[in-house]
Structures are given as structure tokens and as C-alpha cells.
Coordinates of C-alpha atoms in Angstrom, one line a residue:
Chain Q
X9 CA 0.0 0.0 0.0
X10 CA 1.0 3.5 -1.2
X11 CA 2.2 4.8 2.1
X12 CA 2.3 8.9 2.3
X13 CA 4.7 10.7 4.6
X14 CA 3.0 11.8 7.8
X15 CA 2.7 15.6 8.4
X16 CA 5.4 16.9 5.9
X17 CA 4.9 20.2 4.4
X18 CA 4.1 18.9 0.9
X19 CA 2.2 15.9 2.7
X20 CA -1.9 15.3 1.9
X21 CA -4.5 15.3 4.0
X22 CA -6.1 12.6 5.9
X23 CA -8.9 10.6 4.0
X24 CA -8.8 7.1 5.9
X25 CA -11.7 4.8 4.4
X26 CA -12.2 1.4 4.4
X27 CA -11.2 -0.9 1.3
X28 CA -10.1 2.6 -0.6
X29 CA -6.7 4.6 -1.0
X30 CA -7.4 7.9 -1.3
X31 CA -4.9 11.5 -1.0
X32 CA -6.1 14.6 -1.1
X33 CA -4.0 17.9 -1.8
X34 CA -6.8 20.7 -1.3
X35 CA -4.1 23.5 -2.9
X36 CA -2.4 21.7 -5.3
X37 CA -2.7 25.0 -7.8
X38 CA -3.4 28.0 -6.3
X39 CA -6.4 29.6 -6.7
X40 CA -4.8 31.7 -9.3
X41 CA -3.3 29.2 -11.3
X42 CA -6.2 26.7 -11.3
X43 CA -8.6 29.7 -12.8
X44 CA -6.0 30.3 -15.7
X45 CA -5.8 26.9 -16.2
X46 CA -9.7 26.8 -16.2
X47 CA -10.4 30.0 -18.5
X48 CA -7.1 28.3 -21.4
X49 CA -8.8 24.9 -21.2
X50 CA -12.5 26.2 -21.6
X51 CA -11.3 27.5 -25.1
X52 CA -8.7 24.9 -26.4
X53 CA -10.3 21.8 -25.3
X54 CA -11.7 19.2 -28.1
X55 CA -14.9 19.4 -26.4
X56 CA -17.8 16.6 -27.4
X57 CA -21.3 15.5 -25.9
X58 CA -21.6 12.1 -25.6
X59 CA -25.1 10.1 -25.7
X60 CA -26.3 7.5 -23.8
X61 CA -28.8 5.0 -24.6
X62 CA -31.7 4.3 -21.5
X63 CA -34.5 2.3 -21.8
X64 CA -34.2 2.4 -25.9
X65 CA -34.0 6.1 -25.6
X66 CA -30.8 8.5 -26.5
X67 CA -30.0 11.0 -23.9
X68 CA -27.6 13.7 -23.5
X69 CA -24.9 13.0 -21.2
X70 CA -25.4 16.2 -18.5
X71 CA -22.1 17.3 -19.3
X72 CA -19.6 17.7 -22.0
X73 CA -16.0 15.5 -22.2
X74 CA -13.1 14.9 -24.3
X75 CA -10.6 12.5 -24.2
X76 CA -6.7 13.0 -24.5
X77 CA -3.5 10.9 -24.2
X78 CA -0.9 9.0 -26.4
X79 CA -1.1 7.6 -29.3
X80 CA -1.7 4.5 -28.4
X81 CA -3.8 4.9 -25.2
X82 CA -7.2 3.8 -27.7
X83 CA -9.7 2.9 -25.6
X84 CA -12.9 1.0 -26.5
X85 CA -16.5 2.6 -25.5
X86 CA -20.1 1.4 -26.9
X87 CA -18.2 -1.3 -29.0
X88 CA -16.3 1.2 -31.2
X89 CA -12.4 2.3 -30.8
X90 CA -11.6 5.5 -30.0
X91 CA -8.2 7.1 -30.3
X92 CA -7.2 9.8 -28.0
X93 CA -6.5 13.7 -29.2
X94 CA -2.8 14.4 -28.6
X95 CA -2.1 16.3 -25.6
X96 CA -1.7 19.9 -25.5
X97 CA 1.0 22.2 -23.3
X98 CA -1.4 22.6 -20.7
X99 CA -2.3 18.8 -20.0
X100 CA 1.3 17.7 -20.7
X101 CA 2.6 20.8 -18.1
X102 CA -0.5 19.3 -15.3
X103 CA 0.4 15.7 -15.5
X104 CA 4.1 16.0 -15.1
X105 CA 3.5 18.1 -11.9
X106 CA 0.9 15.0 -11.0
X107 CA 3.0 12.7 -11.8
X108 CA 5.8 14.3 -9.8
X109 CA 3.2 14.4 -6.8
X110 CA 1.9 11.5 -6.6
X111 CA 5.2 9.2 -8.0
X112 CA 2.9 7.6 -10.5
X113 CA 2.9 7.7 -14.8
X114 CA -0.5 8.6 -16.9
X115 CA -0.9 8.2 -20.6
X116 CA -4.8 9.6 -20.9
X117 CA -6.7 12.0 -19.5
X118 CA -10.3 12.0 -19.5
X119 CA -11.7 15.9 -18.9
X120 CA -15.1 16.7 -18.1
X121 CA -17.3 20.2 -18.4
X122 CA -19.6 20.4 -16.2
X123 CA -21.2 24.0 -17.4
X124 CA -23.1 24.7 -14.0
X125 CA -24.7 23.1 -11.3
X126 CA -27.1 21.0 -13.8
X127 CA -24.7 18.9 -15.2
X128 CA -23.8 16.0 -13.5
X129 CA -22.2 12.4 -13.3
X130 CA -24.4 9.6 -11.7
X131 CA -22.4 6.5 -9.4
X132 CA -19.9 4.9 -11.5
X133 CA -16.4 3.8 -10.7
X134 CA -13.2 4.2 -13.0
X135 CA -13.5 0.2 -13.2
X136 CA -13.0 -0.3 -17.6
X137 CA -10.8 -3.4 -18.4
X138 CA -8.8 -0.9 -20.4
X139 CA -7.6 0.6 -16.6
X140 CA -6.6 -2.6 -15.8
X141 CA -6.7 -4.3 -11.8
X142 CA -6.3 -1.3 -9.4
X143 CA -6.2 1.5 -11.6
X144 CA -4.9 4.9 -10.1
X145 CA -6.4 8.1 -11.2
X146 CA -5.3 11.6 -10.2
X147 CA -8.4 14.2 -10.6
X148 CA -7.6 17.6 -10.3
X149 CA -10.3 20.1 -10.3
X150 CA -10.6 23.6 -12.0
X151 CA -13.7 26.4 -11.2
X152 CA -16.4 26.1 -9.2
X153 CA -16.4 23.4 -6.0
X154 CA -18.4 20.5 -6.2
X155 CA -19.7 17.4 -4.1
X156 CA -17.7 14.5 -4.8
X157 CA -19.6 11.6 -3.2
X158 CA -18.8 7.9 -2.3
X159 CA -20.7 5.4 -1.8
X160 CA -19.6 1.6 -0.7
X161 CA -20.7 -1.5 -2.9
X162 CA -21.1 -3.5 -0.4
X163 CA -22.3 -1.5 2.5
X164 CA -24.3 1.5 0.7
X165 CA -24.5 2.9 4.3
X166 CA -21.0 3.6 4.1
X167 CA -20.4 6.8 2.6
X168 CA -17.7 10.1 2.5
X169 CA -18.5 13.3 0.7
X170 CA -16.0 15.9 -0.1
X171 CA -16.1 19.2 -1.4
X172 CA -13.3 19.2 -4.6
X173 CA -12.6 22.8 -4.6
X174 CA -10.5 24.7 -7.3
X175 CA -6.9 23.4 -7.8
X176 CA -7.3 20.4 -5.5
X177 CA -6.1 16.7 -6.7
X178 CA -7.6 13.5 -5.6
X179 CA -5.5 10.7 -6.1
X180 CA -7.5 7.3 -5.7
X181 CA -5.7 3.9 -5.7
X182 CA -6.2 0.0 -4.8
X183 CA -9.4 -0.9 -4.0
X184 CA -11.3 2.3 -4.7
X185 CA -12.4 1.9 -7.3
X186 CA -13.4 -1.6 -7.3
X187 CA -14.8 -1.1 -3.8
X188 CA -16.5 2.4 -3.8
X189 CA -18.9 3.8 -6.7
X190 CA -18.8 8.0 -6.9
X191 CA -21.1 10.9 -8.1
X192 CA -21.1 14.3 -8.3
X193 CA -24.2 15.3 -8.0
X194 CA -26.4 18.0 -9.5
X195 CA -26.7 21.4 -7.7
X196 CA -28.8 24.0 -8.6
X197 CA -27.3 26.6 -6.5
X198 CA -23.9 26.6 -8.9
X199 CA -23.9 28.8 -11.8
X200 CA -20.1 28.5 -12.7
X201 CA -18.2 25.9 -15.0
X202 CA -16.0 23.2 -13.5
X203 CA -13.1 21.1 -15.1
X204 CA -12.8 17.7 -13.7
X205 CA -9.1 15.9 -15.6
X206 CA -9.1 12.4 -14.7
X207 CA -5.3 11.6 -15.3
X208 CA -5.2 7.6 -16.0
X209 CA -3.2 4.8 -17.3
X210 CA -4.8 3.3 -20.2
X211 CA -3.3 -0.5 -20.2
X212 CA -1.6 -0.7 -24.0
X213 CA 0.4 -3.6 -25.2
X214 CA 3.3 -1.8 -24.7
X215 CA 3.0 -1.0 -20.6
X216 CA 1.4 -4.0 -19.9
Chain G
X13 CA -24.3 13.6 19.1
X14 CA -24.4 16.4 16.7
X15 CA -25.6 15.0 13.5
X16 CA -25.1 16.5 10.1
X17 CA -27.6 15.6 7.0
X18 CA -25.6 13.8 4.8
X19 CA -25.5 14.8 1.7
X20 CA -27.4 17.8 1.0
X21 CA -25.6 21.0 -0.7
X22 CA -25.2 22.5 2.2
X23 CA -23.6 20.1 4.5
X24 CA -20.3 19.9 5.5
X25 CA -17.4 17.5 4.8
X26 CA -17.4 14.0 6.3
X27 CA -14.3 14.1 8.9
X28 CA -14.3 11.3 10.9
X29 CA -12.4 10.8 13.7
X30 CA -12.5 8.7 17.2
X31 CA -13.7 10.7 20.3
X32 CA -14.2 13.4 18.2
X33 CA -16.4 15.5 16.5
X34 CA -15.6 17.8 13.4
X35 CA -17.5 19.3 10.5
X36 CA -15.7 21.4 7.5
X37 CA -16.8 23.7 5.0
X38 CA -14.0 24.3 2.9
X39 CA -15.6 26.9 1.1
X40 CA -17.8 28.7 4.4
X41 CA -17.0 31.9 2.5
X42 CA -15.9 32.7 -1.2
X43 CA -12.2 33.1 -1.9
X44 CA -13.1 37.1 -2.7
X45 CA -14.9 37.0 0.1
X46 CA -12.6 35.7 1.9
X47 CA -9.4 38.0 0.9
X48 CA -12.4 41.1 1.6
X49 CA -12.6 40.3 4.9
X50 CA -8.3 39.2 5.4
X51 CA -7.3 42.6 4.0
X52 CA -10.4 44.5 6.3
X53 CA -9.3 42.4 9.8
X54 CA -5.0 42.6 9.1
X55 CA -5.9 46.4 9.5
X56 CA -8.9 47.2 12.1
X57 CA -7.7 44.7 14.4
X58 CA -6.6 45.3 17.5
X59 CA -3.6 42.9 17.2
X60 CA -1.6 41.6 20.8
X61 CA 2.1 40.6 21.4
X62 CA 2.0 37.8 24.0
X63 CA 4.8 36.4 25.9
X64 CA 5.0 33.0 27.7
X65 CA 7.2 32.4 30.3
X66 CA 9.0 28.8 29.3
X67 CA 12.0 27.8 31.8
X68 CA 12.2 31.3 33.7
X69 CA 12.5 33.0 30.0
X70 CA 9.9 35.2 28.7
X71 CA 9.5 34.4 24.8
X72 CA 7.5 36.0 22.3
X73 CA 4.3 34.1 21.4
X74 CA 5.2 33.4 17.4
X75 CA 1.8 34.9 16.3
X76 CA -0.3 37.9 16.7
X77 CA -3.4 37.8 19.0
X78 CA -6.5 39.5 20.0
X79 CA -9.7 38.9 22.0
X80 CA -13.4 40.3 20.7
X81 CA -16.5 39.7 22.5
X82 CA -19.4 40.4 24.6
X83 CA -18.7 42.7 27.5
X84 CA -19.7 39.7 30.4
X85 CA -16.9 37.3 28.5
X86 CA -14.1 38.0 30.4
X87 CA -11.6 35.6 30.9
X88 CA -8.3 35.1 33.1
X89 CA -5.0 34.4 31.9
X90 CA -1.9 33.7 33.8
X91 CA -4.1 34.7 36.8
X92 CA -5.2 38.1 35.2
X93 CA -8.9 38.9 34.1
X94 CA -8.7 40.4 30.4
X95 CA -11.9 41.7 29.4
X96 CA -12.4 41.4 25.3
X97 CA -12.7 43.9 22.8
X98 CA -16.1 44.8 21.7
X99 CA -17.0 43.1 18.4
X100 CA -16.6 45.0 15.1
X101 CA -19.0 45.5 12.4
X102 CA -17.1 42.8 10.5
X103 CA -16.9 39.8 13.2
X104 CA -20.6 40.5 13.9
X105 CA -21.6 39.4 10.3
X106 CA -19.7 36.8 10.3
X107 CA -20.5 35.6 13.6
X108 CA -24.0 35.7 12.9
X109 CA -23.5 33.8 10.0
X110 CA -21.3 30.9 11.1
X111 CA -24.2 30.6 14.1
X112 CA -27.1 30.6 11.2
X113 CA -24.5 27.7 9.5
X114 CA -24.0 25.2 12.6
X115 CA -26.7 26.4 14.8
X116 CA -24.6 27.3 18.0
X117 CA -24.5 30.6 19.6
X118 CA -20.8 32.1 20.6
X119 CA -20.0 35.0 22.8
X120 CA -16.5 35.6 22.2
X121 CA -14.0 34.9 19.6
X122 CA -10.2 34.3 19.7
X123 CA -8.6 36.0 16.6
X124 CA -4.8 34.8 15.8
X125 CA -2.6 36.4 13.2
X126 CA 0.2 33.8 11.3
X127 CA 2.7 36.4 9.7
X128 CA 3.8 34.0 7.2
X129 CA 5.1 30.4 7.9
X130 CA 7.5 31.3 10.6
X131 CA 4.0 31.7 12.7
X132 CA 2.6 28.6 14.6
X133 CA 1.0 27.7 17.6
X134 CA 1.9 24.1 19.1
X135 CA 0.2 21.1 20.4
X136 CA -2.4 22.1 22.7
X137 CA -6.5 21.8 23.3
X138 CA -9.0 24.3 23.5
X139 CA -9.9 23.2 27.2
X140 CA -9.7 26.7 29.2
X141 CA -12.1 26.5 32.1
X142 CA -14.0 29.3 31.3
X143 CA -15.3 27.4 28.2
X144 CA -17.1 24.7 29.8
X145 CA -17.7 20.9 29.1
X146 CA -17.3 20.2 25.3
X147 CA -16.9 23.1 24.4
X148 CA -17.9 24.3 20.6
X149 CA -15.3 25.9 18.5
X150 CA -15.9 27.4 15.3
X151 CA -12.8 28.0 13.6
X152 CA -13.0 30.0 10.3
X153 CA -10.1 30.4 8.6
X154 CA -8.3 33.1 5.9
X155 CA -5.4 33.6 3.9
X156 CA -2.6 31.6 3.4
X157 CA -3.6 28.2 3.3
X158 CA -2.1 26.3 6.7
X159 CA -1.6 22.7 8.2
X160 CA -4.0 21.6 10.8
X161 CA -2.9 18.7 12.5
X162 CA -4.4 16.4 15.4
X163 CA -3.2 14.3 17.8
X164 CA -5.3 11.9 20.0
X165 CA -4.6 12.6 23.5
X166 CA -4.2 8.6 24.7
X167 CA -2.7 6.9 21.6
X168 CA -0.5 9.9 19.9
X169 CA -0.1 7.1 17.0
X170 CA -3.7 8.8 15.9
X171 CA -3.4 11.6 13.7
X172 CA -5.4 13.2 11.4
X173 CA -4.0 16.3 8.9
X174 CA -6.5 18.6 7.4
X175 CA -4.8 21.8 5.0
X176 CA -7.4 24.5 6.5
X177 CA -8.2 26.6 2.9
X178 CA -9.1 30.6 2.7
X179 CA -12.8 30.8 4.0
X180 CA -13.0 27.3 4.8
X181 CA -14.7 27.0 8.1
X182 CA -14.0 24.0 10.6
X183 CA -16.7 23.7 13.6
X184 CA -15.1 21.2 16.8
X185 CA -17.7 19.5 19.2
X186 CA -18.7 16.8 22.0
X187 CA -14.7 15.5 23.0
X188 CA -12.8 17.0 20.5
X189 CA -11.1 19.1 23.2
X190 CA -10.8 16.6 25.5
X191 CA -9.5 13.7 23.4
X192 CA -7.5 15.5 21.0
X193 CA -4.8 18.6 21.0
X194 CA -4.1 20.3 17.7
X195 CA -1.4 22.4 16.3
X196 CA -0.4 24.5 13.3
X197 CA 3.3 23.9 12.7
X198 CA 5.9 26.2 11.0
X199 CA 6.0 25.9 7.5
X200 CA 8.8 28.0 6.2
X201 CA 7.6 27.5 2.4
X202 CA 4.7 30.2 3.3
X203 CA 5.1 34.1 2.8
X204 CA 1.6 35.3 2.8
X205 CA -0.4 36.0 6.4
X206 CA -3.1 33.9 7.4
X207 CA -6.0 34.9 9.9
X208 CA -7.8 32.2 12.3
X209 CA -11.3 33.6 14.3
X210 CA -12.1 31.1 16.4
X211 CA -15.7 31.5 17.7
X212 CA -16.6 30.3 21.5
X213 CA -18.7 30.8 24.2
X214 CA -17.4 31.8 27.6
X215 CA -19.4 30.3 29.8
X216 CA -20.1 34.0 32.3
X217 CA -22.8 34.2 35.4
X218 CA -25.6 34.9 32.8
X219 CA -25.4 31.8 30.8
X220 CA -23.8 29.5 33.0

């Protein structure tokens, strides 16, 4: 188990849960750097809305993504291959400072808009085959703070919510994700955009 | 016990710790809202030099302090009785707003100044006599953001680390005091000030 040093300066906080890794860095960027970061990738980014298929109908996803890595981090969603857009200064600048942090290597990044407090992600966990067994993702927020919320499989009682505020990084290992589903739930109160960059390693032929 | 709704926007973070009760906002107040009111207190504030008297030597306290409250909310303090300094327009808003957010009432309110990262305050509980059984502290914090660390009292192996954000506001209950001491070590990295009000209620004749 990844093991972070207790109480050093650049040291994370304290999220202790059972059958999940988590760190937390609430200023990773400062508030400064995370709101340029926000306004440059609000422009550049690829940005696409996905649809999703329930009960025979299509619907909207409630927010808008885009998908960026290596070459060869192709991933496979709603039986078709995708290939990832090639990163930009900004992501490549933001995952070597992760990776720097947290000691670990990405090669994708999943980003996700959501515009204001309507949009939304439902319970899921970062579980795809192409993450391979105990997949560790860094998520670093941008803009406005929203509720991350977990939820255990296995005991639904068993929940955490935090507030991801501009500029933090989660870092999520182990069991989390195989353990814990998440949401970020709708709230009507926020008006402003939020980034959410899932840095990942998509399993390839080569790294695996 | 205290018990928080889970889960609805307003709530606070889940911090859960043995023989102890917290709740966090990390974003009580806006980032501008916060620097408003950092830049208003650094200057209207009617900021103290203590000493403390450690092996016959009389040291300078390595912060900046000062005492607002109620006229009845004296306290004593190395066996003198200090009578606080009325409230300003500023603390009374806030006050009033903190008590709307955790439903508590406060009388007083400790205010402590951390230059930069050469300020601290070491291990120690908020246990003073004067504020009762379990008392309630409601700790609001701005500026610079600083380590917050805790220590249980019986098995020091139990810590918890929490990075207390600009405007983030962290409310103590039941044994906290009691079971726990807290500090906010030096971190030499930091150059900007941070301010720490930390609302209370001094238990006087009136409302004993």
C-alpha cells in the first residue's frame, strides 16, 4: 500500500476509508493558477457531448467531455475504438507536476465540463478493463467546488463526501475503485463551469 | 451527538475521527470574500504581542493575537482577568453567519494572526475552564492556506492532517477538546499571512 509521509509540508491530508486509497492535496494550484488553467482549457479543449442510450431512448450525457493521451492509449466505448486527441502544453505541463506528486505515470486523461450546477455524473467507478486491476487516477479540479460523493458497494451505508474545490487533486488507488462507486451530484445553487481531468493509465500492449 | 444531514448542498465534509467531532466547509465563505474580509481584519484589528514564560524566559508568542466579544466574556489568563474587545461590524456578520450555518451561539471569539510560515502555535486543546464541558469551537479560517494537524490525547499514533483553505470554516464539538490537542506547525515554504477567528462561548454568570 502507497504509504504517504505523515505531516510533511508537501504531505496530503487525511482521508482514511475502508477498502479505498485515497490522497487529497486541497491546494495543489493555487487559486490563481487553477482559474487560468480553467479559462485556457475552456477554449482549447476538443470538447464533445456524448449520448447514452436508457430504456431504448438516447439522452444527453449532462455534461460535455473529451478525451486526451498518447497515441496509443485507444480505448474502446459502446463497442467502437476511439483514439485519444494528442495532448496539449497545458495537460502535458498538469500531468508532469501529478506525476511528480503523486510518483505515479498517466498516458490519458479524461476531462469533463460540467457548465453549471445541472450537469452531473451519476455512481460509476473508473472500473473499464482498459484501466486494468487497481487503476490509479489523479483528478484535479478547476472552477467552481463541487460534491464528490462515495458510496460503498457492499455497504451502501458507508459513505464520504467531499467538497473538490478549485486546484485540489484527488488521487485514488487499490481498492477504490473496485470497492467504492462516486457521483457528483447536481446542484442547482452553482452557476459556474468546473473542469474535472481524470489523469489515468490506459493498459496498452506496450505497458502492460 | 451532533448529526449532520448527509449529503445535502449545504452540508459539511465528512471528517471522521474517534472521540471526536468535526464538521468542514471548505468553502464557508468565497475566496473574494474571503481576501475582503483578510485585508479589512489585518488592519482594524486590535492585534496583541504575548509572551510566555517557558523555563524562567519570557518568549514571544510566534503569532499575533486578539480577544473580541461580549462585554460579560471576560476571561483570566496567567491569573489576570482580560476583558475582550467589543465586536466590530465585521466579526458580527460573520458571527452571525457561522451561528445561522451550525446552529450554536458564541460569545466571544479568539482571533490569531500567522505572519507567514515562521508563525505557529503548538500542540495544545481548547480546554480553558471558562469554556465549559465540550466546548464548541468554530474555527474560520483566511489567507494563506495552513496545516491543521491532530493528535489523539491517549494513543498519539492517531493523527489526522486537514490543510485549512481561505474561508474554509472547521466547527469542533462533543470530546474533541478533550481527546485530541491540535497544532499548526511552522512551514517555512509560506510568505503570505493567514487569519484564524475562532468562535466560542465563555461560559459567564448569565449563561452558566
Amino acid at each position: 500500500m502507497h504509504q504517504p509521509s505523515l505531516f510533511n509540508e508537501q504531505s496530503s491530508d487525511s482521508i482514511r476509508l475502508k477498502d479505498a486509497e485515497l490522497e487529497y492535496w486541497p491546494v495543489f494550484l493555487s487559486d490563481k493558477e487553477a482559474g487560468g488553467y480553467l479559462s485556457k482549457l475552456l477554449k482549447v479543449t476538443d470538447w464533445q457531448t456524448e449520448t447514452i442510450r436508457i430504456a431504448g431512448v438516447e439522452r444527453l450525457v449532462p455534461r460535455l467531455t473529451a478525451w486526451y493521451g498518447e497515441p496509443g492509449a485507444s480505448y474502446s466505448y459502446s463497442g467502437v475504438l476511439h483514439h485519444p486527441t494528442a495532448w496539449n502544453q497545458e495537460l502535458l505541463t498538469l500531468k508532469k507536476q501529478i506525476e511528480q506528486c503523486c510518483g505515479e505515470s498517466f498516458n490519458s486523461a479524461l476531462l469533463n465540463l460540467y457548465r453549471n450546477g445541472k450537469d452531473s455524473v451519476a455512481w460509476h467507478s473508473d472500473d473499464e478493463p482498459e484501466l486494468g486491476q487497481q487503476p490509479i487516477i489523479a483528478s484535479l479540479s478547476l472552477g467552481a467546488p463541487r460534491s464528490f460523493q462515495l458510496k460503498h458497494k457492499k455497504d451502501p451505508h458507508l459513505r464520504h463526501k467531499l467538497t473538490l474545490t478549485s486546484g485540489s487533486l484527488l488521487v485514488m488507488r487499490g481498492d477504490t475503485q473496485q470497492c467504492w462507486s462516486h457521483q457528483v451530484p447536481k446542484e442547482p445553487a452553482v452557476t459556474e463551469p468546473r473542469i474535472n481531468i481524470t489523469f489515468r493509465n490506459i493498459v496498452t500492449n506496450s505497458n502492460q
